[in-house]
PDB file of C-alpha atoms in Angstrom:
ATOM      1  CA  UNK A1188     142.074 130.372 163.798  1.00  0.00           C
ATOM      2  CA  UNK A1189     144.206 128.777 161.113  1.00  0.00           C
ATOM      3  CA  UNK A1190     141.761 129.418 158.272  1.00  0.00           C
ATOM      4  CA  UNK A1191     141.676 133.125 159.207  1.00  0.00           C
ATOM      5  CA  UNK A1192     145.465 133.243 158.794  1.00  0.00           C
ATOM      6  CA  UNK A1193     145.095 131.726 155.305  1.00  0.00           C
ATOM      7  CA  UNK A1194     142.692 134.479 154.293  1.00  0.00           C
ATOM      8  CA  UNK A1195     144.857 137.164 155.897  1.00  0.00           C
ATOM      9  CA  UNK A1196     147.786 136.026 153.725  1.00  0.00           C
ATOM     10  CA  UNK A1197     145.646 136.535 150.615  1.00  0.00           C
ATOM     11  CA  UNK A1198     144.284 139.883 151.828  1.00  0.00           C
ATOM     12  CA  UNK A1199     147.824 141.199 152.187  1.00  0.00           C
ATOM     13  CA  UNK A1200     148.674 140.051 148.657  1.00  0.00           C
ATOM     14  CA  UNK A1201     145.533 141.711 147.265  1.00  0.00           C
ATOM     15  CA  UNK A1202     146.767 145.099 148.475  1.00  0.00           C
ATOM     16  CA  UNK A1203     149.046 145.124 145.407  1.00  0.00           C
ATOM     17  CA  UNK A1204     147.279 142.523 143.238  1.00  0.00           C
ATOM     18  CA  UNK A1205     143.484 142.770 143.648  1.00  0.00           C
ATOM     19  CA  UNK A1206     142.657 139.800 141.407  1.00  0.00           C
ATOM     20  CA  UNK A1207     144.477 136.940 143.086  1.00  0.00           C
ATOM     21  CA  UNK A1208     144.739 133.413 141.744  1.00  0.00           C
ATOM     22  CA  UNK A1209     145.766 130.314 143.712  1.00  0.00           C
ATOM     23  CA  UNK A1210     147.416 127.417 141.878  1.00  0.00           C
ATOM     24  CA  UNK A1211     148.197 123.879 143.034  1.00  0.00           C
ATOM     25  CA  UNK A1212     148.416 120.306 141.780  1.00  0.00           C
ATOM     26  CA  UNK A1213     147.512 116.805 142.896  1.00  0.00           C
ATOM     27  CA  UNK A1214     148.984 113.525 141.759  1.00  0.00           C
ATOM     28  CA  UNK A1215     152.650 114.115 141.040  1.00  0.00           C
ATOM     29  CA  UNK A1216     153.683 110.894 142.745  1.00  0.00           C
ATOM     30  CA  UNK A1217     151.294 108.127 141.586  1.00  0.00           C
ATOM     31  CA  UNK A1218     152.236 105.382 139.150  1.00  0.00           C
ATOM     32  CA  UNK A1219     149.003 105.790 137.191  1.00  0.00           C
ATOM     33  CA  UNK A1220     146.588 108.455 136.024  1.00  0.00           C
ATOM     34  CA  UNK A1221     147.011 112.159 135.281  1.00  0.00           C
ATOM     35  CA  UNK A1222     148.440 114.983 137.313  1.00  0.00           C
ATOM     36  CA  UNK A1223     145.674 117.499 138.066  1.00  0.00           C
ATOM     37  CA  UNK A1224     146.511 121.211 138.106  1.00  0.00           C
ATOM     38  CA  UNK A1225     144.008 123.762 139.379  1.00  0.00           C
ATOM     39  CA  UNK A1226     143.788 127.545 139.319  1.00  0.00           C
ATOM     40  CA  UNK A1227     141.082 129.439 141.207  1.00  0.00           C
ATOM     41  CA  UNK A1228     140.146 133.046 141.871  1.00  0.00           C
ATOM     42  CA  UNK A1229     138.175 133.472 145.099  1.00  0.00           C
ATOM     43  CA  UNK A1230     136.024 136.499 145.931  1.00  0.00           C
ATOM     44  CA  UNK A1231     137.950 138.869 148.247  1.00  0.00           C
ATOM     45  CA  UNK A1232     135.221 138.623 150.902  1.00  0.00           C
ATOM     46  CA  UNK A1233     134.933 134.819 150.826  1.00  0.00           C
ATOM     47  CA  UNK A1234     135.524 133.153 154.201  1.00  0.00           C
ATOM     48  CA  UNK A1235     134.729 129.494 153.636  1.00  0.00           C
ATOM     49  CA  UNK A1236     135.163 127.453 156.811  1.00  0.00           C
ATOM     50  CA  UNK A1237     137.366 124.405 156.386  1.00  0.00           C
ATOM     51  CA  UNK A1238     139.541 125.549 153.481  1.00  0.00           C
ATOM     52  CA  UNK A1239     142.924 123.988 154.148  1.00  0.00           C
ATOM     53  CA  UNK A1240     145.649 121.902 152.548  1.00  0.00           C
ATOM     54  CA  UNK A1241     143.680 119.102 150.852  1.00  0.00           C
ATOM     55  CA  UNK A1242     145.939 116.454 152.401  1.00  0.00           C
ATOM     56  CA  UNK A1243     144.727 117.490 155.868  1.00  0.00           C
ATOM     57  CA  UNK A1244     141.053 116.925 155.007  1.00  0.00           C
ATOM     58  CA  UNK A1245     139.027 113.742 154.805  1.00  0.00           C
ATOM     59  CA  UNK A1246     137.726 112.700 151.385  1.00  0.00           C
ATOM     60  CA  UNK A1247     134.156 113.499 152.462  1.00  0.00           C
ATOM     61  CA  UNK A1248     135.126 116.962 153.705  1.00  0.00           C
ATOM     62  CA  UNK A1249     137.103 117.688 150.528  1.00  0.00           C
ATOM     63  CA  UNK A1250     134.046 116.858 148.439  1.00  0.00           C
ATOM     64  CA  UNK A1251     131.870 119.194 150.514  1.00  0.00           C
ATOM     65  CA  UNK A1252     134.323 122.078 150.326  1.00  0.00           C
ATOM     66  CA  UNK A1253     134.902 121.425 146.602  1.00  0.00           C
ATOM     67  CA  UNK A1254     131.208 122.067 145.935  1.00  0.00           C
ATOM     68  CA  UNK A1255     131.266 125.267 147.984  1.00  0.00           C
ATOM     69  CA  UNK A1256     134.379 126.538 146.175  1.00  0.00           C
ATOM     70  CA  UNK A1257     132.879 125.796 142.754  1.00  0.00           C
ATOM     71  CA  UNK A1258     129.688 127.668 143.678  1.00  0.00           C
ATOM     72  CA  UNK A1259     131.403 130.710 145.193  1.00  0.00           C
ATOM     73  CA  UNK A1260     134.592 131.148 143.142  1.00  0.00           C
ATOM     74  CA  UNK A1261     134.887 134.015 140.681  1.00  0.00           C
ATOM     75  CA  UNK A1262     136.250 131.412 138.275  1.00  0.00           C
ATOM     76  CA  UNK A1263     138.341 128.252 138.282  1.00  0.00           C
ATOM     77  CA  UNK A1264     139.988 125.801 135.904  1.00  0.00           C
ATOM     78  CA  UNK A1265     141.380 122.296 136.392  1.00  0.00           C
ATOM     79  CA  UNK A1266     143.690 120.767 133.773  1.00  0.00           C
ATOM     80  CA  UNK A1267     144.559 117.067 133.601  1.00  0.00           C
ATOM     81  CA  UNK A1268     147.892 116.084 132.050  1.00  0.00           C
ATOM     82  CA  UNK A1269     147.938 112.396 131.184  1.00  0.00           C
ATOM     83  CA  UNK A1270     150.556 109.652 131.513  1.00  0.00           C
ATOM     84  CA  UNK A1271     151.675 109.849 127.886  1.00  0.00           C
ATOM     85  CA  UNK A1272     152.666 113.506 128.313  1.00  0.00           C
ATOM     86  CA  UNK A1273     154.220 112.820 131.719  1.00  0.00           C
ATOM     87  CA  UNK A1274     156.343 110.074 130.144  1.00  0.00           C
ATOM     88  CA  UNK A1275     157.349 112.332 127.259  1.00  0.00           C
ATOM     89  CA  UNK A1276     158.329 115.515 129.110  1.00  0.00           C
ATOM     90  CA  UNK A1277     158.672 114.255 132.749  1.00  0.00           C
ATOM     91  CA  UNK A1278     156.414 114.937 135.736  1.00  0.00           C
ATOM     92  CA  UNK A1279     157.883 118.332 136.630  1.00  0.00           C
ATOM     93  CA  UNK A1280     157.408 119.736 133.135  1.00  0.00           C
ATOM     94  CA  UNK A1281     153.965 118.135 132.876  1.00  0.00           C
ATOM     95  CA  UNK A1282     152.960 119.810 136.135  1.00  0.00           C
ATOM     96  CA  UNK A1283     154.281 123.180 134.963  1.00  0.00           C
ATOM     97  CA  UNK A1284     152.370 122.753 131.683  1.00  0.00           C
ATOM     98  CA  UNK A1285     149.146 121.933 133.513  1.00  0.00           C
ATOM     99  CA  UNK A1286     149.509 124.886 135.863  1.00  0.00           C
ATOM    100  CA  UNK A1287     150.176 127.281 132.995  1.00  0.00           C
ATOM    101  CA  UNK A1288     147.147 126.025 131.068  1.00  0.00           C
ATOM    102  CA  UNK A1289     144.915 126.285 134.130  1.00  0.00           C
ATOM    103  CA  UNK A1290     145.968 129.886 134.776  1.00  0.00           C
ATOM    104  CA  UNK A1291     145.717 131.012 131.169  1.00  0.00           C
ATOM    105  CA  UNK A1292     142.330 129.345 130.613  1.00  0.00           C
ATOM    106  CA  UNK A1293     140.652 131.165 133.490  1.00  0.00           C
ATOM    107  CA  UNK A1294     137.770 133.356 132.331  1.00  0.00           C
ATOM    108  CA  UNK A1295     139.201 136.257 134.370  1.00  0.00           C
ATOM    109  CA  UNK A1296     142.859 137.264 134.076  1.00  0.00           C
ATOM    110  CA  UNK A1297     144.534 137.465 137.496  1.00  0.00           C
ATOM    111  CA  UNK A1298     146.858 140.248 138.577  1.00  0.00           C
ATOM    112  CA  UNK A1299     148.968 137.698 140.421  1.00  0.00           C
ATOM    113  CA  UNK A1300     149.116 133.904 140.480  1.00  0.00           C
ATOM    114  CA  UNK A1301     150.306 132.304 143.716  1.00  0.00           C
ATOM    115  CA  UNK A1302     151.947 128.986 142.811  1.00  0.00           C
ATOM    116  CA  UNK A1303     152.360 126.262 145.405  1.00  0.00           C
ATOM    117  CA  UNK A1304     155.983 125.127 145.517  1.00  0.00           C
ATOM    118  CA  UNK A1305     159.387 126.595 144.781  1.00  0.00           C
ATOM    119  CA  UNK A1306     159.043 127.508 141.108  1.00  0.00           C
ATOM    120  CA  UNK A1307     156.642 129.133 138.670  1.00  0.00           C
ATOM    121  CA  UNK A1308     155.643 127.712 135.294  1.00  0.00           C
ATOM    122  CA  UNK A1309     157.738 129.163 132.448  1.00  0.00           C
ATOM    123  CA  UNK A1310     156.027 131.213 129.779  1.00  0.00           C
ATOM    124  CA  UNK A1311     153.260 132.673 131.933  1.00  0.00           C
ATOM    125  CA  UNK A1312     151.575 135.806 130.641  1.00  0.00           C
ATOM    126  CA  UNK A1313     150.625 136.931 134.166  1.00  0.00           C
ATOM    127  CA  UNK A1314     152.712 137.844 137.202  1.00  0.00           C
ATOM    128  CA  UNK A1315     153.389 134.869 139.467  1.00  0.00           C
ATOM    129  CA  UNK A1316     154.951 134.124 142.821  1.00  0.00           C
ATOM    130  CA  UNK A1317     156.068 130.724 144.118  1.00  0.00           C
ATOM    131  CA  UNK A1318     154.977 130.005 147.692  1.00  0.00           C
ATOM    132  CA  UNK A1319     156.643 127.053 149.431  1.00  0.00           C
ATOM    133  CA  UNK A1320     154.030 125.036 151.342  1.00  0.00           C
ATOM    134  CA  UNK A1321     151.521 127.511 149.958  1.00  0.00           C
ATOM    135  CA  UNK A1322     148.538 125.237 150.541  1.00  0.00           C
ATOM    136  CA  UNK A1323     149.124 125.744 154.291  1.00  0.00           C
ATOM    137  CA  UNK A1324     149.622 129.524 153.963  1.00  0.00           C
ATOM    138  CA  UNK A1325     147.177 130.845 151.354  1.00  0.00           C
ATOM    139  CA  UNK A1326     143.414 130.265 151.186  1.00  0.00           C
ATOM    140  CA  UNK A1327     143.542 130.601 147.389  1.00  0.00           C
ATOM    141  CA  UNK A1328     146.244 127.945 147.051  1.00  0.00           C
ATOM    142  CA  UNK A1329     144.461 125.700 149.568  1.00  0.00           C
ATOM    143  CA  UNK A1330     141.258 126.010 147.525  1.00  0.00           C
ATOM    144  CA  UNK A1331     143.188 125.100 144.366  1.00  0.00           C
ATOM    145  CA  UNK A1332     144.644 122.059 146.138  1.00  0.00           C
ATOM    146  CA  UNK A1333     141.117 120.871 146.987  1.00  0.00           C
ATOM    147  CA  UNK A1334     139.888 121.380 143.406  1.00  0.00           C
ATOM    148  CA  UNK A1335     142.876 119.473 142.029  1.00  0.00           C
ATOM    149  CA  UNK A1336     142.653 116.613 144.542  1.00  0.00           C
ATOM    150  CA  UNK A1337     138.903 116.072 144.208  1.00  0.00           C
ATOM    151  CA  UNK A1338     139.035 116.243 140.400  1.00  0.00           C
ATOM    152  CA  UNK A1339     141.831 113.688 140.263  1.00  0.00           C
ATOM    153  CA  UNK A1340     140.209 111.374 142.804  1.00  0.00           C
ATOM    154  CA  UNK A1341     136.961 111.441 140.839  1.00  0.00           C
ATOM    155  CA  UNK A1342     138.898 110.590 137.680  1.00  0.00           C
ATOM    156  CA  UNK A1343     140.570 107.640 139.398  1.00  0.00           C
ATOM    157  CA  UNK A1344     137.267 106.358 140.806  1.00  0.00           C
ATOM    158  CA  UNK A1345     135.835 106.423 137.285  1.00  0.00           C
ATOM    159  CA  UNK A1346     138.912 104.550 136.045  1.00  0.00           C
ATOM    160  CA  UNK A1347     138.278 102.014 138.817  1.00  0.00           C
ATOM    161  CA  UNK A1348     134.851 101.313 137.309  1.00  0.00           C
ATOM    162  CA  UNK A1349     136.415 100.595 133.911  1.00  0.00           C
ATOM    163  CA  UNK A1350     139.333  98.573 135.318  1.00  0.00           C
ATOM    164  CA  UNK A1351     138.056  97.149 138.637  1.00  0.00           C
ATOM    165  CA  UNK A1352     140.928  94.671 138.901  1.00  0.00           C
ATOM    166  CA  UNK A1353     143.433  97.437 139.710  1.00  0.00           C
ATOM    167  CA  UNK A1354     141.635  98.729 142.816  1.00  0.00           C
ATOM    168  CA  UNK A1355     142.050 102.413 141.955  1.00  0.00           C
ATOM    169  CA  UNK A1356     139.191 103.398 144.269  1.00  0.00           C
ATOM    170  CA  UNK A1357     141.435 102.301 147.152  1.00  0.00           C
ATOM    171  CA  UNK A1358     144.874 103.664 146.217  1.00  0.00           C
ATOM    172  CA  UNK A1359     144.122 106.264 143.501  1.00  0.00           C
ATOM    173  CA  UNK A1360     147.105 105.036 141.460  1.00  0.00           C
ATOM    174  CA  UNK A1361     149.756 105.454 144.148  1.00  0.00           C
ATOM    175  CA  UNK A1362     152.452 102.844 144.633  1.00  0.00           C
ATOM    176  CA  UNK A1363     150.803 100.733 147.318  1.00  0.00           C
ATOM    177  CA  UNK A1364     151.421  97.034 147.825  1.00  0.00           C
ATOM    178  CA  UNK A1365     147.987  96.308 146.334  1.00  0.00           C
ATOM    179  CA  UNK A1366     148.767  98.346 143.224  1.00  0.00           C
ATOM    180  CA  UNK A1367     152.109  96.617 142.705  1.00  0.00           C
ATOM    181  CA  UNK A1368     150.420  93.237 143.104  1.00  0.00           C
ATOM    182  CA  UNK A1369     147.783  94.182 140.526  1.00  0.00           C
ATOM    183  CA  UNK A1370     150.435  95.352 138.055  1.00  0.00           C
ATOM    184  CA  UNK A1371     152.197  91.994 138.427  1.00  0.00           C
ATOM    185  CA  UNK A1372     148.898  90.168 137.924  1.00  0.00           C
ATOM    186  CA  UNK A1373     147.373  92.218 135.101  1.00  0.00           C
ATOM    187  CA  UNK A1374     150.265  94.103 133.519  1.00  0.00           C
ATOM    188  CA  UNK A1375     151.098  97.696 132.654  1.00  0.00           C
ATOM    189  CA  UNK A1376     148.305  99.613 130.914  1.00  0.00           C
ATOM    190  CA  UNK A1377     148.117 102.899 128.945  1.00  0.00           C
ATOM    191  CA  UNK A1378     146.954 104.697 132.089  1.00  0.00           C
ATOM    192  CA  UNK A1379     150.240 103.843 133.818  1.00  0.00           C
ATOM    193  CA  UNK A1380     153.238 106.179 133.840  1.00  0.00           C
ATOM    194  CA  UNK A1381     155.807 103.956 132.176  1.00  0.00           C
ATOM    195  CA  UNK A1382     158.684 106.272 133.050  1.00  0.00           C
ATOM    196  CA  UNK A1383     157.858 105.804 136.733  1.00  0.00           C
ATOM    197  CA  UNK A1384     157.577 102.045 136.421  1.00  0.00           C
ATOM    198  CA  UNK A1385     160.860 101.698 134.514  1.00  0.00           C
ATOM    199  CA  UNK A1386     162.683 103.219 137.468  1.00  0.00           C
ATOM    200  CA  UNK A1387     161.159 100.493 139.625  1.00  0.00           C
ATOM    201  CA  UNK A1388     162.159  97.704 137.255  1.00  0.00           C
ATOM    202  CA  UNK A1389     158.815  97.136 135.505  1.00  0.00           C
TER     203      UNK A1389
END
């Protein structure tokens, strides 16, 4: 089973680093809203069915697994880095900042942080290892991807209630045709990433 392989990956890492932390983000690509960065430490004996790369799960299933992770995790932290910071320091640096904050604000210090992607945040005070496509390899990273995705989606649904004309509940801030049409109709707002829109001629 795929989920068993995810847990086996983590078990092997825990042989040298007993307190293992998974780290991932959601929302690097959208034109609006924050990037969400999550860090989570799962119990070594946790075997939660359905933990997988958040992109491979339905929204309903992500919500269900999110609640189970929150209840069973040793600890977790999700940091949101907003558009103004993204515009100031760029999306890569904003993501690295969010990941570092999430790791360092955990209530338990990990022995090793597994970071989804090909680089680790600079300035970390804990050992870290970058894992390419980590959300498909590590249960801890997959759990972090679910925490990040659900937190960001909830944020965007709340934003949709405040600004219903933009349709955020449908596209979550990504560059869909509907979103572009709404930007043309209602303009660029503070929740938009202006650096992204400038590249597109807005």
